[in-house]
XYZ file of C-alpha atoms in Angstrom:
263
model
C -38.701 -25.251 -82.450
C -37.986 -27.373 -85.537
C -35.270 -26.245 -87.947
C -36.617 -24.524 -91.052
C -35.349 -27.309 -93.331
C -37.167 -29.986 -91.267
C -40.405 -27.976 -91.217
C -40.275 -27.551 -94.993
C -39.817 -31.293 -95.493
C -42.826 -32.057 -93.258
C -45.053 -29.627 -95.124
C -43.964 -31.091 -98.456
C -44.787 -34.570 -97.154
C -48.297 -33.620 -96.026
C -49.001 -31.839 -99.303
C -48.653 -35.203 -101.041
C -50.778 -37.092 -98.498
C -54.321 -38.081 -99.536
C -55.826 -37.480 -96.053
C -55.752 -33.683 -96.550
C -58.505 -31.900 -98.429
C -57.948 -29.182 -101.025
C -58.424 -26.304 -98.561
C -55.881 -27.733 -96.130
C -53.399 -28.328 -98.919
C -53.862 -24.747 -100.125
C -53.171 -23.432 -96.633
C -50.075 -25.634 -96.366
C -48.895 -24.405 -99.780
C -49.207 -20.776 -98.653
C -47.298 -21.607 -95.456
C -44.586 -23.363 -97.501
C -44.213 -20.395 -99.876
C -44.019 -17.945 -96.981
C -41.384 -19.951 -95.143
C -39.251 -20.398 -98.255
C -39.439 -16.653 -98.979
C -38.466 -15.735 -95.428
C -35.653 -18.289 -95.466
C -34.179 -16.878 -98.697
C -34.486 -13.283 -97.454
C -32.729 -14.279 -94.244
C -29.832 -15.855 -96.161
C -29.463 -12.836 -98.446
C -29.506 -10.466 -95.491
C -26.788 -12.431 -93.730
C -24.670 -12.471 -96.887
C -25.085 -8.711 -97.377
C -24.170 -8.028 -93.773
C -21.093 -10.221 -94.092
C -19.926 -8.573 -97.315
C -20.321 -5.125 -95.783
C -18.035 -6.000 -92.880
C -15.241 -7.529 -94.986
C -12.145 -5.354 -95.117
C -11.013 -3.826 -98.383
C -7.747 -5.032 -99.912
C -4.754 -2.945 -98.854
C -2.088 -1.831 -101.296
C 1.258 -1.238 -99.551
C 3.426 1.314 -101.363
C 7.105 1.706 -100.465
C 9.085 4.913 -100.640
C 12.321 6.291 -102.035
C 15.228 3.775 -102.065
C 12.954 1.108 -100.555
C 11.192 -2.054 -101.649
C 8.333 -4.242 -100.426
C 10.465 -5.769 -97.661
C 9.893 -2.712 -95.464
C 6.298 -3.905 -94.924
C 7.243 -7.224 -93.257
C 5.804 -6.289 -89.847
C 2.586 -4.924 -91.340
C 2.167 -7.964 -93.565
C 2.215 -10.231 -90.512
C -0.314 -8.065 -88.696
C -2.606 -7.739 -91.711
C -2.557 -11.506 -92.032
C -3.504 -11.906 -88.351
C -6.415 -9.484 -88.860
C -7.578 -11.310 -91.988
C -7.079 -8.258 -94.206
C -5.993 -9.004 -97.792
C -2.968 -7.027 -98.940
C -0.712 -6.471 -101.927
C 2.763 -4.970 -102.148
C 4.145 -2.836 -104.956
C 7.181 -3.577 -107.051
C 7.583 -0.889 -109.669
C 8.861 -1.631 -113.178
C 12.482 -2.767 -113.197
C 12.419 -2.646 -109.392
C 12.498 1.143 -109.708
C 13.233 2.687 -106.293
C 14.083 6.159 -107.654
C 11.257 6.783 -110.125
C 9.270 9.994 -110.295
C 5.899 10.274 -108.593
C 4.299 10.855 -112.006
C 5.638 7.595 -113.447
C 4.823 5.648 -110.315
C 1.280 7.058 -110.313
C 0.733 5.623 -113.783
C 1.884 2.227 -112.569
C -0.313 2.440 -109.481
C -3.331 2.892 -111.716
C -2.551 -0.387 -113.479
C -1.791 -2.184 -110.223
C -5.040 -1.065 -108.558
C -7.090 -2.122 -111.585
C -5.522 -5.599 -111.474
C -6.344 -5.926 -107.771
C -9.962 -4.905 -108.301
C -10.356 -7.262 -111.245
C -8.901 -10.236 -109.384
C -10.801 -9.655 -106.122
C -14.141 -8.285 -107.309
C -13.900 -5.288 -104.994
C -14.710 -1.782 -106.184
C -12.196 -0.006 -103.939
C -8.916 -0.527 -102.116
C -7.169 1.110 -99.193
C -3.634 2.395 -99.716
C -0.935 2.597 -97.050
C 2.190 4.394 -98.216
C 5.547 5.115 -96.622
C 7.586 8.238 -97.309
C 7.614 9.179 -101.026
C 5.114 6.390 -101.661
C 2.520 8.785 -100.271
C 3.402 11.343 -102.967
C 3.134 8.609 -105.613
C -0.328 7.766 -104.278
C -1.396 11.414 -104.142
C -0.312 11.837 -107.757
C -2.457 8.837 -108.683
C -5.434 10.157 -106.726
C -5.172 13.526 -108.490
C -6.520 11.809 -111.617
C -9.928 11.759 -109.928
C -10.157 7.998 -109.589
C -12.949 6.676 -107.371
C -11.338 3.360 -106.444
C -9.346 4.335 -103.333
C -11.344 4.624 -100.109
C -8.533 5.678 -97.756
C -4.927 6.773 -98.148
C -2.719 6.412 -95.071
C 0.530 8.364 -95.497
C 3.308 7.405 -93.088
C 6.190 9.845 -92.857
C 5.310 11.259 -96.265
C 7.080 14.537 -97.171
C 3.900 16.231 -98.321
C 5.670 19.581 -98.213
C 9.121 18.163 -98.929
C 12.251 17.879 -96.808
C 15.178 20.320 -96.721
C 17.552 17.345 -96.770
C 16.565 16.706 -100.396
C 18.550 19.791 -101.454
C 21.827 18.287 -100.242
C 22.411 16.047 -103.287
C 20.930 14.665 -106.508
C 21.205 11.034 -105.465
C 18.320 8.796 -106.522
C 16.999 11.094 -109.213
C 14.353 11.796 -110.335
C 12.686 10.760 -107.053
C 14.817 13.207 -105.072
C 13.323 16.134 -107.004
C 9.817 15.231 -105.777
C 11.102 15.425 -102.209
C 12.347 19.001 -102.417
C 10.072 21.646 -100.890
C 7.997 23.281 -103.598
C 7.904 20.283 -105.971
C 4.714 20.269 -108.037
C 3.558 16.825 -106.855
C 3.250 18.202 -103.331
C 0.333 20.293 -104.598
C -1.484 17.384 -106.230
C -5.226 18.181 -106.137
C -7.338 16.583 -103.464
C -9.485 13.625 -104.480
C -12.925 14.071 -102.913
C -13.614 10.334 -103.148
C -10.753 9.471 -100.795
C -10.018 10.149 -97.131
C -6.444 11.202 -96.387
C -4.732 10.172 -93.147
C -1.238 10.709 -91.750
C 1.066 9.053 -89.249
C 4.095 11.123 -88.248
C 7.338 10.593 -86.396
C 8.591 12.988 -83.695
C 12.002 11.442 -83.220
C 14.198 12.372 -80.228
C 11.858 15.189 -79.147
C 13.686 18.097 -77.534
C 16.809 16.021 -76.964
C 18.991 19.122 -77.182
C 16.800 21.098 -74.804
C 16.147 23.643 -77.527
C 12.686 22.500 -78.550
C 14.097 21.154 -81.809
C 14.446 17.383 -81.603
C 15.408 14.972 -84.320
C 17.748 16.083 -87.079
C 19.550 19.337 -86.251
C 19.478 20.274 -89.957
C 15.663 20.281 -90.007
C 13.780 23.112 -88.267
C 11.167 21.903 -85.779
C 10.124 18.351 -84.876
C 10.930 15.663 -87.429
C 11.520 11.940 -87.850
C 15.154 12.423 -88.803
C 14.383 12.916 -92.498
C 10.937 14.500 -92.857
C 9.584 17.440 -90.819
C 6.450 16.607 -88.867
C 4.853 19.744 -90.289
C 5.514 18.454 -93.813
C 3.710 15.172 -93.202
C 0.658 17.002 -91.826
C 0.846 19.979 -94.190
C -2.667 19.943 -95.693
C -5.778 20.963 -93.769
C -7.780 18.053 -95.160
C -5.310 15.489 -93.840
C -6.487 13.742 -90.670
C -3.766 12.641 -88.267
C -4.018 9.104 -86.925
C -1.246 9.884 -84.479
C 2.428 10.578 -83.879
C 5.123 8.268 -82.607
C 8.684 8.747 -81.401
C 10.070 6.460 -84.121
C 12.499 7.650 -86.753
C 11.673 7.656 -90.453
C 12.926 4.133 -91.175
C 11.175 2.611 -88.152
C 7.755 4.127 -88.811
C 6.320 0.810 -89.992
C 6.198 -1.002 -86.663
C 3.400 -2.321 -84.409
C 2.664 1.104 -82.921
C 2.000 2.685 -86.299
C -0.044 -0.308 -87.420
C -2.235 0.038 -84.328
C -2.929 3.633 -85.329
C -3.986 2.596 -88.829
C -5.793 -0.614 -87.890
C -9.343 0.681 -87.507
C -9.186 2.418 -90.880
C -7.804 -0.700 -92.564
C -10.391 -2.967 -90.957
C -13.189 -0.680 -92.017
C -13.899 1.347 -88.868
C -12.695 4.568 -90.440
C -13.016 7.695 -88.240
C-alpha cells in the first residue's frame, strides 16, 4: 500500500493531466478531499491521544526545617520516568513559616507553573508539614491540583510538637488540634497518603517507633495522624523513619498516580 503522501501526489498529478475527462477529474478530486480529511483527522486523533497520556507537572513541597534537597532521589526517578517537576523554595528560604503563609505562596507558584507549561492542573507531592501547607492551599477551592500525595504528613498533629517552640510558627501547625489540620476538603482533588511504621513492635509491646508517641509511628508522626481523614486514600506504608520516607520504595507507591494511572 502506498503511503498517503505519495498517493496524494499521484492524484494531484493526474488532476492536471489532459488525458482525463471532467468526470474522472471530479472523481479524483472527491478522492483527494476525502483522503486529506482522513489524514488530518488521523493526525489530530494521534495528537489528542498523546496529550492525554502526558503526565502532569509535579510540585514537590518540603516540610518543616527542610528544603528542596530532600527530594533528590525523587527528582532522579521523575526524570527517568519523563515526568516534569518543580521544587519549592519559600520566600527568604523560609523553613519555619506557617501553613497559611506557605499556602499563599503555593498559589503563586502553581499559577507560574501552569502559565509556563500550558497545563491546567498539577500534581503535588508533599513531605511532612508540606502536606499541611498544601491542604491549606487546597481549602481555597482551587481547581488546579489533580492529586495531593502526603508523605508522613501530621494531618492530626504530633505530640512531639508540644515539647518546645523551636521553629515557630511552623511548630504550632504541628500540634494536635491546630486549625490547619481541619482544612476543608477540596472536591476537585484526590488526597493520598504514604505512612511510615518505623521499628514496628521492636519493644514487644505493640508500640514500635518512638516510645513517646502512642501507637505505630515513623519516629516523629503517628501513623494514625497521617491517615486521619476518611477521604484520604493510602498508597501504602513502609518501615522507613520520617526523614527517610522519600526513597525508592515510597516513590514506587506514588508512581502510578504521578504518571497518570491514578487509582
